[in-house]
Tab-separated table of C-alpha atoms in Angstrom:
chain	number	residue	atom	x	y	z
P	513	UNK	CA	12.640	-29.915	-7.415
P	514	UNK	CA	15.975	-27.732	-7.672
P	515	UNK	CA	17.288	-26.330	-4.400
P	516	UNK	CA	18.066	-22.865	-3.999
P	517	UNK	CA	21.811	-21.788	-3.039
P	518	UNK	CA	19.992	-18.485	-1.107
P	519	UNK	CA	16.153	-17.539	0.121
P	520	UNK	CA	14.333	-15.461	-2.457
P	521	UNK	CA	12.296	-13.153	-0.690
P	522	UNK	CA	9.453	-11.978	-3.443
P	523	UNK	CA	6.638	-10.411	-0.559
P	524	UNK	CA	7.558	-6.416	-0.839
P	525	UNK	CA	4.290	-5.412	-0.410
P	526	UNK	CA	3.780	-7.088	2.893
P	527	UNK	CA	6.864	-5.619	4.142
P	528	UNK	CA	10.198	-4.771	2.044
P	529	UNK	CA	14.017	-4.800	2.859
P	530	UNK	CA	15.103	-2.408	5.052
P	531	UNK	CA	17.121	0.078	3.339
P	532	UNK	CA	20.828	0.275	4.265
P	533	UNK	CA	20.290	4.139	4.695
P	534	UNK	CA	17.473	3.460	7.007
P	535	UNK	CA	19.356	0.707	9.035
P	536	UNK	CA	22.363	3.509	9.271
P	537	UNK	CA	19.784	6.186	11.063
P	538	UNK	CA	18.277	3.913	13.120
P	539	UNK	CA	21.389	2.839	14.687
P	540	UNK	CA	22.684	6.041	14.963
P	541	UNK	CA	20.080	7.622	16.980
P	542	UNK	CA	19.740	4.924	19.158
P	543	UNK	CA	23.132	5.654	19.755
P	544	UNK	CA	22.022	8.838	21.475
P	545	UNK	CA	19.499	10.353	23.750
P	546	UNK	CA	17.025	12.692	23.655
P	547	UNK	CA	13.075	13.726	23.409
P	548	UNK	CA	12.394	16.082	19.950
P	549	UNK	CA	10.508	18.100	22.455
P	550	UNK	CA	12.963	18.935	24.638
P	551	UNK	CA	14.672	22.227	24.113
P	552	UNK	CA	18.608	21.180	25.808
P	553	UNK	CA	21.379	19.796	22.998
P	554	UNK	CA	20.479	16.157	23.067
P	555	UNK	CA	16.404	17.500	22.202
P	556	UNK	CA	17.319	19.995	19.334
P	557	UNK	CA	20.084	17.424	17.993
P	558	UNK	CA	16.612	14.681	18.109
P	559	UNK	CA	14.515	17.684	16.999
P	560	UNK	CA	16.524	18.149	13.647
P	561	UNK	CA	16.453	14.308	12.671
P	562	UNK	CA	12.743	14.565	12.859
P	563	UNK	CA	12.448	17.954	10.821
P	564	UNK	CA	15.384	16.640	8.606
P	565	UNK	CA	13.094	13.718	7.813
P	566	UNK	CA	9.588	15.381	7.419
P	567	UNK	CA	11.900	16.954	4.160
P	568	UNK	CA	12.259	13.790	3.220
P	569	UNK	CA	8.647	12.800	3.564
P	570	UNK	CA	6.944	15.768	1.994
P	571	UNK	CA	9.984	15.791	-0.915
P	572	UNK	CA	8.465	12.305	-1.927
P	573	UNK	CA	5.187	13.355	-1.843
P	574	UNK	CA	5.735	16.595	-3.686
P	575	UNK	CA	4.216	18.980	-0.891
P	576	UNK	CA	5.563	20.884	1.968
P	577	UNK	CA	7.289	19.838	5.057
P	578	UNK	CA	4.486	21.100	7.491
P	579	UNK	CA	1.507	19.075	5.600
P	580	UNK	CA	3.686	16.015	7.312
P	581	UNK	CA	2.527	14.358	10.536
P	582	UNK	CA	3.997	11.167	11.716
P	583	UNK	CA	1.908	8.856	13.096
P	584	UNK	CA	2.473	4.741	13.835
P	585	UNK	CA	2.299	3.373	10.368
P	586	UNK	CA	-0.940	2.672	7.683
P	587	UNK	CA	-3.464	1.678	9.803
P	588	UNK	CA	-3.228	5.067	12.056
P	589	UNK	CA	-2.593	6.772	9.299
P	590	UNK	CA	-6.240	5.863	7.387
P	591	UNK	CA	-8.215	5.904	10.741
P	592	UNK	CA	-7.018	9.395	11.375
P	593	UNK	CA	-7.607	10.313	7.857
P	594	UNK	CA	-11.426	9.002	8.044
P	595	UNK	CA	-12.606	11.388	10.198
P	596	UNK	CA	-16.061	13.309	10.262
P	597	UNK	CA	-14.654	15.970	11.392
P	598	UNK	CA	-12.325	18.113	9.336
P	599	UNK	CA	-10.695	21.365	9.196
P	600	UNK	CA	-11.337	23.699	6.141
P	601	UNK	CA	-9.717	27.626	6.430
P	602	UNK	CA	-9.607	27.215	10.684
P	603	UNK	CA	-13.369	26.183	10.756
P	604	UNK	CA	-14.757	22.758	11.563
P	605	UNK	CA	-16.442	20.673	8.410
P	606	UNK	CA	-18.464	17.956	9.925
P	607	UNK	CA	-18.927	15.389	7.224
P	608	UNK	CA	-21.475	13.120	6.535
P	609	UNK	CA	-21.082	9.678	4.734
P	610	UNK	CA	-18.296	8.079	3.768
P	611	UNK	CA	-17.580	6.534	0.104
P	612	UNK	CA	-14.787	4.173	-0.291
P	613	UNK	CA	-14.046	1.475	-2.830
P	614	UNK	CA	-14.997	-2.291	-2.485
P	615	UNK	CA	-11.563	-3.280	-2.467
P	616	UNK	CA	-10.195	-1.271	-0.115
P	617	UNK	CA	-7.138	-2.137	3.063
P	618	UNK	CA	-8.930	-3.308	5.720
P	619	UNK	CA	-8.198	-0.442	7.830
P	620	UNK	CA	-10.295	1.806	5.352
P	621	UNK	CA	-13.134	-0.277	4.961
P	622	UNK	CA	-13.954	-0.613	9.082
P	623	UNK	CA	-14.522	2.881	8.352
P	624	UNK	CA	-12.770	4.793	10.646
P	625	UNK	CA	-14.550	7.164	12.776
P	626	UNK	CA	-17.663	6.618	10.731
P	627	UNK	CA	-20.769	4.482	11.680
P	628	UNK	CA	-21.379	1.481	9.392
P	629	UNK	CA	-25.100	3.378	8.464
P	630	UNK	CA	-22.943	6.383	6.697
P	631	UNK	CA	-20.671	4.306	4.639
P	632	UNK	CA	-21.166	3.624	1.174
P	633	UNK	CA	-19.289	1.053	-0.315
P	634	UNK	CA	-18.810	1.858	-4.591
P	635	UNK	CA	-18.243	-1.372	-6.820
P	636	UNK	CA	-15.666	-1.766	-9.222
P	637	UNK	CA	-15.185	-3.261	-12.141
P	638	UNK	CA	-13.739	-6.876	-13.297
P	639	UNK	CA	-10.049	-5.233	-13.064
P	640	UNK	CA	-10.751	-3.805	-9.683
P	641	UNK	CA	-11.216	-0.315	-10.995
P	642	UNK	CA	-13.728	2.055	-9.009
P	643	UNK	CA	-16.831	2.527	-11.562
P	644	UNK	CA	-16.882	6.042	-12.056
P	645	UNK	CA	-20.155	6.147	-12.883
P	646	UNK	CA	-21.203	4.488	-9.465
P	647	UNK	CA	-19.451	6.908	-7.757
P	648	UNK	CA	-20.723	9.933	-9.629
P	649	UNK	CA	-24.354	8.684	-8.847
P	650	UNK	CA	-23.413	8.473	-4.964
P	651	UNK	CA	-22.113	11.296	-4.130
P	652	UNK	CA	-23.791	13.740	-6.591
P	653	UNK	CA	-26.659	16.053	-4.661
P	654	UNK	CA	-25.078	14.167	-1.161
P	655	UNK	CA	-24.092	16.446	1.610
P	656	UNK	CA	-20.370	17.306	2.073
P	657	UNK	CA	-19.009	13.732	3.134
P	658	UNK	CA	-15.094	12.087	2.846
P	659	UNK	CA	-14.283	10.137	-0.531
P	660	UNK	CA	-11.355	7.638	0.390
P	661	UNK	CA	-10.330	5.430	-2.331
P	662	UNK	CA	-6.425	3.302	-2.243
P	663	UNK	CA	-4.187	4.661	-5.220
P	664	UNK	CA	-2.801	1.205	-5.555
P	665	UNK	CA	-4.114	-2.358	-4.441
P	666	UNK	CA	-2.107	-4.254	-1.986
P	667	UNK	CA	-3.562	-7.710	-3.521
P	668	UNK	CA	-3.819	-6.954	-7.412
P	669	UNK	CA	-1.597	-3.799	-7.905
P	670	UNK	CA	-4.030	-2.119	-9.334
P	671	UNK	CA	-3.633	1.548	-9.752
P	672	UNK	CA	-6.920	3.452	-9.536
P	673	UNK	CA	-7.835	6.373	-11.590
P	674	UNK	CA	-7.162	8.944	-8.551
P	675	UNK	CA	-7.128	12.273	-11.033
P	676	UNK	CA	-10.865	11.278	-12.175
P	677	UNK	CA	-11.615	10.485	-8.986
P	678	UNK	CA	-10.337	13.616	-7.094
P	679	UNK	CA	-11.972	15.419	-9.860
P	680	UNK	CA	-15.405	13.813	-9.430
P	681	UNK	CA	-14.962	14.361	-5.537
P	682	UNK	CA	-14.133	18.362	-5.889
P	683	UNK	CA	-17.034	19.059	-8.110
P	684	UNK	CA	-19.477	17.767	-5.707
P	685	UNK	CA	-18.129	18.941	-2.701
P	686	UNK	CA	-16.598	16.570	-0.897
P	687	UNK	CA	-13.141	15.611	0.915
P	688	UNK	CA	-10.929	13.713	-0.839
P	689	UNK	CA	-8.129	10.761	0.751
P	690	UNK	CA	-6.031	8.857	-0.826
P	691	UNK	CA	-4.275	5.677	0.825
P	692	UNK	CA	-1.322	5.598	-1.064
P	693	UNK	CA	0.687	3.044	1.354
P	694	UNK	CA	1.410	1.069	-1.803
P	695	UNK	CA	1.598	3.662	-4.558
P	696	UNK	CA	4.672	5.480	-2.579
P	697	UNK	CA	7.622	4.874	-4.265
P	698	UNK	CA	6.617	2.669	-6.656
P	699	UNK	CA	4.726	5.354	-8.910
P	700	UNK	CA	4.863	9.182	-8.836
P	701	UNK	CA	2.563	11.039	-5.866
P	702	UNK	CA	0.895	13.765	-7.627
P	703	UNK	CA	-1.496	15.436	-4.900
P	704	UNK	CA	-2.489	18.599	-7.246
P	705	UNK	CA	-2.860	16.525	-9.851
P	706	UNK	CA	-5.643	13.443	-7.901
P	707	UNK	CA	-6.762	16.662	-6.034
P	708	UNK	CA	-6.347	14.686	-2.810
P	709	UNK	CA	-7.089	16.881	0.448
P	710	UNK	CA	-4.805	13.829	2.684
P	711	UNK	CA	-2.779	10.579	1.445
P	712	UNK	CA	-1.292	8.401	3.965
P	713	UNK	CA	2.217	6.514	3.795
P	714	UNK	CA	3.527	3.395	5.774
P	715	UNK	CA	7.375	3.539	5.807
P	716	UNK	CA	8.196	-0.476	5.799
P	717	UNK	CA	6.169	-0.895	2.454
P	718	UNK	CA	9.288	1.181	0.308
P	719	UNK	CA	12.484	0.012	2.705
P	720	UNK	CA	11.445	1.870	6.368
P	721	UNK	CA	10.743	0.076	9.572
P	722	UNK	CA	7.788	-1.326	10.350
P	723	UNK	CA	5.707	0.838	13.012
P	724	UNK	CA	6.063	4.448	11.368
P	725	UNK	CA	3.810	6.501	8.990
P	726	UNK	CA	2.393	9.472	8.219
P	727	UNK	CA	-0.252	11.383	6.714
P	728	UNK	CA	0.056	13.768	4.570
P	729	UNK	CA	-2.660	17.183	3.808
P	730	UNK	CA	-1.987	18.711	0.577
P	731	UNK	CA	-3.100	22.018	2.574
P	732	UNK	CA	-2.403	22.646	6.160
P	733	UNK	CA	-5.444	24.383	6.527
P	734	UNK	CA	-7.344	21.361	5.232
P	735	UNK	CA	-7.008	18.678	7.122
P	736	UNK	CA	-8.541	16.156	9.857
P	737	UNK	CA	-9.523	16.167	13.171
P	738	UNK	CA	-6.516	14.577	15.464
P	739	UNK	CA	-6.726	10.938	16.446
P	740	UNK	CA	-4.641	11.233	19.109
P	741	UNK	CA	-4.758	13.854	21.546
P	742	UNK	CA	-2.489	14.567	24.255
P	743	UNK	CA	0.639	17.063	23.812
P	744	UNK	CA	1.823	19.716	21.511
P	745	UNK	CA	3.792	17.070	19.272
P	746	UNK	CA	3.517	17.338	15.532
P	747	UNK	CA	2.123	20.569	15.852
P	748	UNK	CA	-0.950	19.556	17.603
P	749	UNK	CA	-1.650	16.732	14.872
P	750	UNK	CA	-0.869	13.992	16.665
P	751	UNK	CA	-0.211	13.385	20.457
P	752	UNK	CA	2.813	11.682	22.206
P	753	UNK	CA	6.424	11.176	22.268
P	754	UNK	CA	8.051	11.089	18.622
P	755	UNK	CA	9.833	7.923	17.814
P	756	UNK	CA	13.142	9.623	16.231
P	757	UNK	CA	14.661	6.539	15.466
P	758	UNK	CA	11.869	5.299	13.226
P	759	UNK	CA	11.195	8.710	11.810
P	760	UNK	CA	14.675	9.293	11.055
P	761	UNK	CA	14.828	6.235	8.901
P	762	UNK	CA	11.749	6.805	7.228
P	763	UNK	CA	12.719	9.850	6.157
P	764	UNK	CA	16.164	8.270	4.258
P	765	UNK	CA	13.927	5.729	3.102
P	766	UNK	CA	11.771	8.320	1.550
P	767	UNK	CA	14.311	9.996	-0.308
P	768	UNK	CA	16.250	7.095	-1.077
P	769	UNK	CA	12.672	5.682	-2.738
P	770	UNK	CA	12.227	9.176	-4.287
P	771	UNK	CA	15.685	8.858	-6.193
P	772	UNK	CA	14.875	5.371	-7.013
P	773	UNK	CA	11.611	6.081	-8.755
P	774	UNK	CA	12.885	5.876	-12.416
P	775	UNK	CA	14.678	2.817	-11.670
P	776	UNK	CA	11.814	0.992	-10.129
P	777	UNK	CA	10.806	0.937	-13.975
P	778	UNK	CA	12.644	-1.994	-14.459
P	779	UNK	CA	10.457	-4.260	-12.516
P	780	UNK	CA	8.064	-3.617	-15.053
P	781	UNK	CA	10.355	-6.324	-17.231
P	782	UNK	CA	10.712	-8.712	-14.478
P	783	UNK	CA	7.260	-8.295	-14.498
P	784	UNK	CA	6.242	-9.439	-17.976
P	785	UNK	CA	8.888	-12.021	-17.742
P	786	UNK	CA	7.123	-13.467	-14.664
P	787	UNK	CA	4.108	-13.962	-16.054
P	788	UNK	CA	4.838	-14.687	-19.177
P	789	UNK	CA	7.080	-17.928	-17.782
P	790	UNK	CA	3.607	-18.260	-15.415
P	791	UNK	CA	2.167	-18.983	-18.533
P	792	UNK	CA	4.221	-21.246	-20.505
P	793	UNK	CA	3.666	-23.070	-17.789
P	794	UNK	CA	-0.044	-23.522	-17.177
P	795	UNK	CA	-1.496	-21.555	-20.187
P	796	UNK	CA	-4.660	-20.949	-18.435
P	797	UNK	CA	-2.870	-19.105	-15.623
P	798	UNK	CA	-5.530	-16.407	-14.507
P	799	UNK	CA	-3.696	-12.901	-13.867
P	800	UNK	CA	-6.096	-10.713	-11.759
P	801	UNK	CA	-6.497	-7.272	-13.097
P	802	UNK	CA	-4.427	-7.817	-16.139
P	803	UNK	CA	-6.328	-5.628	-17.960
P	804	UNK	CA	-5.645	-2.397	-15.860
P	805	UNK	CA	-3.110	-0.292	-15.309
P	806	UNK	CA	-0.730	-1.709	-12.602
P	807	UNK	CA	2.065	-1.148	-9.970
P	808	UNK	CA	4.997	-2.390	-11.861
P	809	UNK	CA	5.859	-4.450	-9.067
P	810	UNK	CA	2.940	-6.726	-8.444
P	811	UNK	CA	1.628	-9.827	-10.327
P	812	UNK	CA	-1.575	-11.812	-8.512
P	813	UNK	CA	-2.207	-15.157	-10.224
P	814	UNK	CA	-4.149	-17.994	-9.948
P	815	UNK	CA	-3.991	-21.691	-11.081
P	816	UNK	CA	-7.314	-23.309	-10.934
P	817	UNK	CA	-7.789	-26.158	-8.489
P	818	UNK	CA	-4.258	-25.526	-7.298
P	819	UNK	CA	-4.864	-24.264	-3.670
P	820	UNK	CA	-2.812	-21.574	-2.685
P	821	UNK	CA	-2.392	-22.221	0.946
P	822	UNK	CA	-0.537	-25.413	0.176
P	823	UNK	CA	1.341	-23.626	-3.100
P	824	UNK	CA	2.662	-21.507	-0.090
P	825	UNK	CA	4.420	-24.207	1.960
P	826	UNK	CA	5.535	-25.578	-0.774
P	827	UNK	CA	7.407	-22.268	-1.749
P	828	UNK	CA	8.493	-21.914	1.547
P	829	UNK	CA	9.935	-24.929	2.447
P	830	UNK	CA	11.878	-24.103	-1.381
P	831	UNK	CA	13.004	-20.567	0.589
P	832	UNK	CA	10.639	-18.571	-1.703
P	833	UNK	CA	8.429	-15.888	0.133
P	834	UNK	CA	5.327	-14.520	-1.382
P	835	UNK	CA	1.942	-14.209	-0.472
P	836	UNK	CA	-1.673	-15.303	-0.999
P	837	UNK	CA	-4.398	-13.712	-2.075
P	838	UNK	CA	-6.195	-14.395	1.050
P	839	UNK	CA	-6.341	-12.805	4.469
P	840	UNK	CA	-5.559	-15.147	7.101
P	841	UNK	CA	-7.179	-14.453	11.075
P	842	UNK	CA	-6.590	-16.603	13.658
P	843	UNK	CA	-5.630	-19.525	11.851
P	844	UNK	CA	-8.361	-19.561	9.233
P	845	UNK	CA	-8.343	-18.308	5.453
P	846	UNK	CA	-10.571	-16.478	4.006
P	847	UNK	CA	-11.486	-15.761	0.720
P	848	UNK	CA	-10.361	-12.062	-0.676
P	849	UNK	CA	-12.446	-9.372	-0.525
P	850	UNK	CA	-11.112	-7.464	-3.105
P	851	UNK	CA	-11.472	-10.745	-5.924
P	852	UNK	CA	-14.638	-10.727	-4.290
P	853	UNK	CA	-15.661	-7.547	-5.627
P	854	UNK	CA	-13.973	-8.421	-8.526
P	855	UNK	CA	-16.907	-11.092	-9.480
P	856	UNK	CA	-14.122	-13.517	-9.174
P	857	UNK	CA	-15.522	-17.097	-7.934
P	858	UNK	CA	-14.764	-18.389	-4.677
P	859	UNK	CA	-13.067	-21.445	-5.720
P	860	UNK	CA	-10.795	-19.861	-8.196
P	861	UNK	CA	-9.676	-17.032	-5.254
P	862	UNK	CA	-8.679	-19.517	-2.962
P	863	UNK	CA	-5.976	-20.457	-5.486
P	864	UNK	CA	-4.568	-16.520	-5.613
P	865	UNK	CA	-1.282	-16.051	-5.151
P	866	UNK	CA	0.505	-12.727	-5.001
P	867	UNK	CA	4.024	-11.830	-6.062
P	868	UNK	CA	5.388	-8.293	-4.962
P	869	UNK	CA	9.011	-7.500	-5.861
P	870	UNK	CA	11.010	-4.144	-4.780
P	871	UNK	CA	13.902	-2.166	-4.511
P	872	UNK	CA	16.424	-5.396	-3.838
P	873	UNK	CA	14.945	-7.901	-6.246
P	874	UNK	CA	17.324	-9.441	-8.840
P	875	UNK	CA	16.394	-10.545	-11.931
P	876	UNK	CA	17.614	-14.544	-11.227
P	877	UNK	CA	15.384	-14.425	-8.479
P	878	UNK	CA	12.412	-14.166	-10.798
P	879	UNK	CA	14.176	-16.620	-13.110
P	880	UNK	CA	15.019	-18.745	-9.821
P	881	UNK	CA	10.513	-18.878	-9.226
P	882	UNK	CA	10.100	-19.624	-12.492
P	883	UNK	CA	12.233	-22.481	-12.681
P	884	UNK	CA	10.783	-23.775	-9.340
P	885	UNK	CA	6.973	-23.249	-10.273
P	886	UNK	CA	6.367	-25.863	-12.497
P	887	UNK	CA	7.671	-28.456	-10.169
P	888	UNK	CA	5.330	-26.881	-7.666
P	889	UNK	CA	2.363	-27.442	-10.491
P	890	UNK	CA	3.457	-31.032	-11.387
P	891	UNK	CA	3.363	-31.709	-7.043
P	892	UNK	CA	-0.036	-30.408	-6.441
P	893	UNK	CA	-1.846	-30.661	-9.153
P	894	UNK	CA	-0.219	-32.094	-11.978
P	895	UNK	CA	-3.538	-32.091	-14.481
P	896	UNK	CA	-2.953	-28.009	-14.515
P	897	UNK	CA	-0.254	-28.132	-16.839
P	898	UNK	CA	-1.959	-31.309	-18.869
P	899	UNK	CA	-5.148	-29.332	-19.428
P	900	UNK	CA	-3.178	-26.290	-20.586
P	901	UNK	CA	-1.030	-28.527	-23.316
């Protein structure tokens, strides 16, 4: 097997890069002192970096600074988003059921602050797309409830049809959320246009740290109930001490991904070449959700009878990083929820593998995988590429 000269890292949507911008504004308000809340020099100076980066923020989401709140990353981000309680014109909305996809983030489909009774869980199709159809029939003649559906999938790449669905949502009354933690900066956030009352953003997924987020209401006056309550911070949104380091960096990140949105286009031809080279090598290579529209970044495979958890060591002891298709917990892998809902079988999904490129990948880096793979294929299983011949 050839030996790389340097580690390829190829696992973006787990976490990518940080950003040299972002690095720079970290370190530099670390360098200093001072609570945004605090109204001396040292608070207004930390006060400015946070407002300087809710620009940022709201810039990349096309939508005003004060729709903004910065929370602790994704996971906060959805659970404050899936509230029953909302805010519509100053007056509480309580809601009733909640509708999400089948292969939602795990942090939308505990639910949030809704009882596993009122949620209602919407199949999709072979591609992963929502079934319109099935969602029409569950929410039409329901009582006002929250609709939260993932504009991209973290597994498959996916992008859902957020426009219809927004549509479908507003017609029949409901809320509307998008968890667009994957979408951001890799496609163009259009809140008018999915109709989306709240999306949420996790910085580290587009070149931020890890451990800041926010969500985002496409009308201040429409917008969840607080998660966390304590002081005045974020204008009441969300309680506790900002972290201006992280929010400074997200917001360079954010604009630094915003400017970087036409030239994200080019993964789409690292893309193709990926899987076409997946292909030449084991001709019945299975790409999950080929036939939908998705992020140009993403490409989840499978090999039949070619185990992805030992694919993965093997990668890794080459110094290639990607993923699985899996979710691992406490030592144990599990089989994918989302190619679960898919109708893909069990056997095939533990064989998933997921590569998610970004804002630093190279284009000898995909040609660098591809010349590694099939040595990988001959290792494990070396009847894959026989049966494909």
């Amino acid at each position: 097997m050839p030996r790389l000269s340097a580690p390829i890292y190829l696992d973006y949507n787990a976490g990518a890069p940080l950003r040299p911008g972002a690095r720079d504004a970290v370190i530099e308000v670390l360098k200093d002192t001072g609570n945004a809340s605090s109204v001396h020099a040292n608070g207004r100076r930390a006060r400015g970096r946070v407002e300087a980066a809710r620009d940022g923020v709201a810039r990349l989401c096309g939508t005003g600074a004060r729709s903004v709140t910065f929370v602790s990353g994704g996971t906060e981000a959805n659970m404050t988003a899936l509230s029953r309680v909302w805010q519509d014109g100053g007056n509480p909305v309580y809601l009733d059921k909640l509708f999400i996809s089948a292969v939602e983030h795990p942090s939308v489909m505990t639910g949030g602050r809704f009882a596993v009774a009122d949620q209602v869980i919407v199949p999709v199709d072979g591609d992963g797309v929502i079934r319109l159809d099935a969602l029409r029939q569950s929410i039409e003649g329901a009582e006002p409830g929250l609709v939260s559906v993932m504009a991209a999938n973290n597994e498959t790449g996916v992008i859902q049809p957020l426009a219809e669905i927004g549509a479908i949502a507003q017609e029949n009354g409901h809320f509307f959320h998008v968890d667009a933690v994957q979408a951001a900066g890799r496609i163009q956030i259009d809140m008018e246009g999915w109709q989306a009352d709240a999306i949420t953003l996790s910085a580290h997924k587009f070149g931020g740290p890890q451990g800041i987020g926010a969500i985002v209401s496409r009308s201040t006056s429409r917008s969840p109930a607080p998660l966390m309550i304590g002081g005045g911070q974020e204008n009441w949104r969300r309680g506790g001490t900002e972290n201006v380091a992280a929010i400074a960096a997200f917001g360079h990140a954010a604009e630094d991904a915003q400017s970087d949105l036409d030239a994200v286009r080019h993964l789409q031809d690292l893309k193709s070449r990926l899987e076409a080279g997946l292909k030449s090598v084991c001709q019945d290579t299975v790409i999950f959700g080929e036939g939908a529209d998705r992020l140009a970044n993403t490409t989840c495979f499978a090999v039949r009878d070619l185990p992805a958890e030992t694919a993965l060591i093997a990668l890794d002891l080459e110094r290639v990083s990607v993923s699985s298709g899996s979710a691992c917990s406490s030592g144990k892998v599990s089989v994918s929820h989302v190619l679960t809902a898919m109708g893909v079988d069990e056997a095939l999904a533990r064989c998933a593998i997921r590569v998610s490129m970004g804002w630093d990948t190279r284009p000898e880096e995909i040609d660098a995988f591809l010349e590694l793979w099939p040595a990988v294929v001959d290792r494990l299983n070396p009847k894959a590429r026989s049966r494909a011949a």
